[in-house]
PDB file of C-alpha atoms in Angstrom:
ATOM      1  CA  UNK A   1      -3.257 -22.208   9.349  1.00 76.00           C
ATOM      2  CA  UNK A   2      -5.245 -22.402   6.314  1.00 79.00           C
ATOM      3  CA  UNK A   3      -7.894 -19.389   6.701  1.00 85.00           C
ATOM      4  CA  UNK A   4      -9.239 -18.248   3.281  1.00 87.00           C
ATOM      5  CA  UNK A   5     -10.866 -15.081   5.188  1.00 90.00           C
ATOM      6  CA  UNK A   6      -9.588 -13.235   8.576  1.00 90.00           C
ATOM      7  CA  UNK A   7     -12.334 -14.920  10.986  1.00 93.00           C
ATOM      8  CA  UNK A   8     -11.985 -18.393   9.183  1.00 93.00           C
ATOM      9  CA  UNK A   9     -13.199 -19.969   6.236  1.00 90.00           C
ATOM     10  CA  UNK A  10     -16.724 -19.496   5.844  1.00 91.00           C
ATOM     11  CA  UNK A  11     -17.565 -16.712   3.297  1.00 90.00           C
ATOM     12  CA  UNK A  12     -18.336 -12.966   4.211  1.00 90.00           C
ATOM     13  CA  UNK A  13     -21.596 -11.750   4.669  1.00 91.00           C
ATOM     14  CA  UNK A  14     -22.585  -8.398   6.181  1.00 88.00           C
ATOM     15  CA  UNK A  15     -22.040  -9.489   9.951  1.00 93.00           C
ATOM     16  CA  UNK A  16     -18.548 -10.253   9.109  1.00 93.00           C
ATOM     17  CA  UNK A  17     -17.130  -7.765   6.455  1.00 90.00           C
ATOM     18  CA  UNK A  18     -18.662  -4.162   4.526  1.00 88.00           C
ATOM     19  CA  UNK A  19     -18.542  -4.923   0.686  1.00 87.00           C
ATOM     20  CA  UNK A  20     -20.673  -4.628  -2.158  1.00 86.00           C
ATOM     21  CA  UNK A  21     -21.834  -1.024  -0.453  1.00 85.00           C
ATOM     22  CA  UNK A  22     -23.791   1.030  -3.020  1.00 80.00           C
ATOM     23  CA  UNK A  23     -22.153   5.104  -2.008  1.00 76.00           C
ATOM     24  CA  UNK A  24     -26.094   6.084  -3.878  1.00 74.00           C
ATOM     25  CA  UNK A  25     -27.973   4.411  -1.714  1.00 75.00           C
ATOM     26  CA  UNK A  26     -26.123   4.951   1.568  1.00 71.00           C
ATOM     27  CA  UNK A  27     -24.186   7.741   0.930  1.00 71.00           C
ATOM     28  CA  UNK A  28     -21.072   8.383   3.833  1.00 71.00           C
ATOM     29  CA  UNK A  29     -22.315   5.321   5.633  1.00 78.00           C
ATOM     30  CA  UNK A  30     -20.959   2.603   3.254  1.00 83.00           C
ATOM     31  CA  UNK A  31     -18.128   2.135   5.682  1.00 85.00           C
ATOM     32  CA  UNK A  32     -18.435   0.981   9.280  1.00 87.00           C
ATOM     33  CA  UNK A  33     -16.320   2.075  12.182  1.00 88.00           C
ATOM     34  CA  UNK A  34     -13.574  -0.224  13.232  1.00 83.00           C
ATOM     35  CA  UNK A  35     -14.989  -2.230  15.963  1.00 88.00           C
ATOM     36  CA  UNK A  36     -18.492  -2.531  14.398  1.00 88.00           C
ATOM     37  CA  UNK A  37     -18.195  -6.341  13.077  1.00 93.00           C
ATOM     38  CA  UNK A  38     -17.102  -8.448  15.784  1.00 95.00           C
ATOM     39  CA  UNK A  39     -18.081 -11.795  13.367  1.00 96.00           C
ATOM     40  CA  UNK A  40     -15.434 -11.015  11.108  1.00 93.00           C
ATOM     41  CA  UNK A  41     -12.481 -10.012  13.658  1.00 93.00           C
ATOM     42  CA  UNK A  42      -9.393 -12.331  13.124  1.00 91.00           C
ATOM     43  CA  UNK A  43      -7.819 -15.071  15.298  1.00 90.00           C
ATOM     44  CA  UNK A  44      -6.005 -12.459  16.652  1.00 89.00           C
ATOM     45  CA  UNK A  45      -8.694 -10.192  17.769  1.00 91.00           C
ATOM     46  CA  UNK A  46      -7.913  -7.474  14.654  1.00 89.00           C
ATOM     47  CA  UNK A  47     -11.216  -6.045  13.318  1.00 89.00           C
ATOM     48  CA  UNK A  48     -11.953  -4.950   9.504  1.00 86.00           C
ATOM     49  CA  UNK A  49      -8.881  -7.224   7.802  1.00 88.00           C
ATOM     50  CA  UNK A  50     -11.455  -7.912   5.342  1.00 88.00           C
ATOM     51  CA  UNK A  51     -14.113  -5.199   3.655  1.00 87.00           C
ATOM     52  CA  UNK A  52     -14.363  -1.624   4.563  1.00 88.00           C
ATOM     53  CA  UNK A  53     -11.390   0.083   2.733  1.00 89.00           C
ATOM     54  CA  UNK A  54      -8.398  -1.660   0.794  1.00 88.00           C
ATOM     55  CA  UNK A  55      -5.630  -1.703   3.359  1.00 88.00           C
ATOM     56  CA  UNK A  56      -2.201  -0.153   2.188  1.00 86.00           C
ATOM     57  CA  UNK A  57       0.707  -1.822   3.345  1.00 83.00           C
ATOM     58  CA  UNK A  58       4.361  -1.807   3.571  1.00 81.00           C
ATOM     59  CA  UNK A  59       5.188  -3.960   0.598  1.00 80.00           C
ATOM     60  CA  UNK A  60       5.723  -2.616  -2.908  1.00 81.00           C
ATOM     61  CA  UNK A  61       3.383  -4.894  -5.748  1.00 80.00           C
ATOM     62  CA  UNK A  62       4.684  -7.017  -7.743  1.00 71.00           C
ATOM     63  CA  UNK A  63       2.185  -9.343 -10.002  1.00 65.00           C
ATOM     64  CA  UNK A  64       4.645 -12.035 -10.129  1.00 60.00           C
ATOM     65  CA  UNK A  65       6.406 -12.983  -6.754  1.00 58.00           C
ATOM     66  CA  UNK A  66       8.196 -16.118  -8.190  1.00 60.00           C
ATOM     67  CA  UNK A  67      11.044 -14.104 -10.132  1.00 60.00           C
ATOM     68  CA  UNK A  68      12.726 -13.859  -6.404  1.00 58.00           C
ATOM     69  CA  UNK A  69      11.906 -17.198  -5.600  1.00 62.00           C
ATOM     70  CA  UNK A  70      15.381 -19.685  -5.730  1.00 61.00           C
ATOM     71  CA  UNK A  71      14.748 -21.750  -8.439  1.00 64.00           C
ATOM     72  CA  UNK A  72      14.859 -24.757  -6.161  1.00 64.00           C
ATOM     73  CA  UNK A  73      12.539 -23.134  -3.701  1.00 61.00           C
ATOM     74  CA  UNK A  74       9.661 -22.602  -6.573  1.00 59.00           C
ATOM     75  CA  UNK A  75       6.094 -23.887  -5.290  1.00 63.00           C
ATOM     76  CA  UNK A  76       4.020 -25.773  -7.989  1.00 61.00           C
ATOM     77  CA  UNK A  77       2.007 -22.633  -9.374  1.00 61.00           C
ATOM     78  CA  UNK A  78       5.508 -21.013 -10.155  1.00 61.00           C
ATOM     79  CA  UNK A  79       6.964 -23.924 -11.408  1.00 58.00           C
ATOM     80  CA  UNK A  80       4.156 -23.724 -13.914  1.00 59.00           C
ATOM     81  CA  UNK A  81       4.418 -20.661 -14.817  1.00 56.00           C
ATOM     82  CA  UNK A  82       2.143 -19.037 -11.839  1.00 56.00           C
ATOM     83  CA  UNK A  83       0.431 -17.043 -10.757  1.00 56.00           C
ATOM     84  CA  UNK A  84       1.754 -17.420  -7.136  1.00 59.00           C
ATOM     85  CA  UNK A  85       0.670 -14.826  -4.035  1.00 56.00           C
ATOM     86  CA  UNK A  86       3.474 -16.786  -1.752  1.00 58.00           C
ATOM     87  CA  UNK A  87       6.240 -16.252  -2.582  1.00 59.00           C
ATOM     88  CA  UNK A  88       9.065 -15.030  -1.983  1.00 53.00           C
ATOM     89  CA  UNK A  89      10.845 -15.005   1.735  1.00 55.00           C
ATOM     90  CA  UNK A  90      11.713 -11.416   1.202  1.00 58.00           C
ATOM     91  CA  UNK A  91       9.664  -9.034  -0.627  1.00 60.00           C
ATOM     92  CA  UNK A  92      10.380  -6.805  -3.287  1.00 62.00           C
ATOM     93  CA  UNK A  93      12.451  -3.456  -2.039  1.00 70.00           C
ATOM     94  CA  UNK A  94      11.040  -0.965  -4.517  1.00 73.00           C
ATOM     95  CA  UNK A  95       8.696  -1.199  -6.950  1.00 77.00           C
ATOM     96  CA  UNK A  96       6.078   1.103  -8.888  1.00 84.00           C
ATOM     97  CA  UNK A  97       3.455   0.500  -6.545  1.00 86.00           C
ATOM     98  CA  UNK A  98       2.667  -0.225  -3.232  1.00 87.00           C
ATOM     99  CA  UNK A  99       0.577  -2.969  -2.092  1.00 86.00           C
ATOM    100  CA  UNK A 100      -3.052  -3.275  -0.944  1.00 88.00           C
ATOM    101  CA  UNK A 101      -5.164  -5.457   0.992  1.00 86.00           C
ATOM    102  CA  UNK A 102      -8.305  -6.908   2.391  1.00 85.00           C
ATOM    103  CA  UNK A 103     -10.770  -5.648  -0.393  1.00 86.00           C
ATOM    104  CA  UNK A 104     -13.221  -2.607   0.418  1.00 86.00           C
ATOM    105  CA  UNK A 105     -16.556  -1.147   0.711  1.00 86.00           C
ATOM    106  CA  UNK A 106     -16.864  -0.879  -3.059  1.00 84.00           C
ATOM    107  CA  UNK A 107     -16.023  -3.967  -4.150  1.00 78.00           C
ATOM    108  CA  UNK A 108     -18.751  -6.592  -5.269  1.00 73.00           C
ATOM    109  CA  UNK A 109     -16.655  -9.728  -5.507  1.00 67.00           C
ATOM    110  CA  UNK A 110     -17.100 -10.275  -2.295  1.00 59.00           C
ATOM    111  CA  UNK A 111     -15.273 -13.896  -1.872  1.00 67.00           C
ATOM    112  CA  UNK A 112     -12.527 -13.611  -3.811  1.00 74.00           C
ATOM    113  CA  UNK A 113     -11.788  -9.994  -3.063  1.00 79.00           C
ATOM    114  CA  UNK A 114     -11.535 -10.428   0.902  1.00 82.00           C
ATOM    115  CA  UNK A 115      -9.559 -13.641   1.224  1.00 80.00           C
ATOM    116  CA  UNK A 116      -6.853 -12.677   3.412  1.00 69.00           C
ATOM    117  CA  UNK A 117      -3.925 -13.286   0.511  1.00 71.00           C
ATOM    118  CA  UNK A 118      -5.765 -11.163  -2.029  1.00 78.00           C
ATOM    119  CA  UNK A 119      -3.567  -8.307  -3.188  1.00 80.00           C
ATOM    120  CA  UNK A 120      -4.169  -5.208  -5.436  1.00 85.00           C
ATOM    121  CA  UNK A 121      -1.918  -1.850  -6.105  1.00 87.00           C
ATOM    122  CA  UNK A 122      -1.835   1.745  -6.367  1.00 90.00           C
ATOM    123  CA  UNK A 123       0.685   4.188  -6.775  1.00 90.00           C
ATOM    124  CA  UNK A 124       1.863   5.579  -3.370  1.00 86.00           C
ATOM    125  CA  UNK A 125       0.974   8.845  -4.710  1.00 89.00           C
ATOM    126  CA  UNK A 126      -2.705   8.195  -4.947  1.00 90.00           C
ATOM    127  CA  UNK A 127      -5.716   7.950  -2.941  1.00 86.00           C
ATOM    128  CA  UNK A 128      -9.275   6.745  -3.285  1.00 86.00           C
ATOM    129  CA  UNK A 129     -12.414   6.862  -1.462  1.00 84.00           C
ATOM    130  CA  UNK A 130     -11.820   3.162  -0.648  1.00 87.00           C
ATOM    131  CA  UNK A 131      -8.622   3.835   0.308  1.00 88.00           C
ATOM    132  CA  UNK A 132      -6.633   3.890   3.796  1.00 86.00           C
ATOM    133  CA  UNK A 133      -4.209   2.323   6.336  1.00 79.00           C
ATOM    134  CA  UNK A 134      -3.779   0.391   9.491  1.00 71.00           C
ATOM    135  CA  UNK A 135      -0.637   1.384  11.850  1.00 70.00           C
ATOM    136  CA  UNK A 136       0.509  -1.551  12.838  1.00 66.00           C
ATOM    137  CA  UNK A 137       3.809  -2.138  15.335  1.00 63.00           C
TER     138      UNK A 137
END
């Protein structure tokens, strides 16, 4: 429907999403249980989409989307060369890294790092302190 972050499209601040956390000044505490920022849940009632740790999920990463795309099915940004974070229908099968998302603790681009389509990658092998999961049925 539009939303730039999970609770809308106003930007974050610290009622709606941990970020830009410093781990010297507040040691363990630079992330926030689950249910501890009602302001940023999403439509759908899901807390922490955006902040606390980078969220891995099922897809593999792949920077550019639009090689999967029909040709006749390209939106504008692929059609000019990119970069896209839409497309395709289907993602990738396999890859060299799985996908992350949401943004974490850590990070201090706030805006642009929590929108809800922001992606980033790791290799499924590796872990960081900023790190973790949501199950999800």
């Amino acid at each position: 429907d539009g939303r730039i972050y999970p609770w809308g499209s106003s930007p974050p601040n610290d009622l709606k999403a941990s970020y830009n956390q410093k781990w010297k000044e507040k040691g363990l505490n630079v992330m926030v249980p689950v249910v501890t920022l009602p302001d940023g849940a999403s439509y759908y009632g899901a807390f922490n989409m955006a902040g606390n740790v980078w969220e891995w999920v099922d897809d593999w990463f792949k920077r550019d989307y639009c090689e999967y795309c029909p040709e006749e099915n390209r939106c504008l940004p692929c059609q000019e060369g990119g970069p896209c974070n839409h497309c395709p229908e289907k993602p990738p099968a396999i890859g060299d890294f799985k996908a992350l998302r949401g943004g974490s603790w850590y990070d201090s681009f706030g805006e642009s790092v929590v929108r809800s389509t922001h992606r980033y990658w790791l290799g499924p092998e590796e872990r960081f302190l900023n790190t973790g999961f949501r199950c999800a049925k």
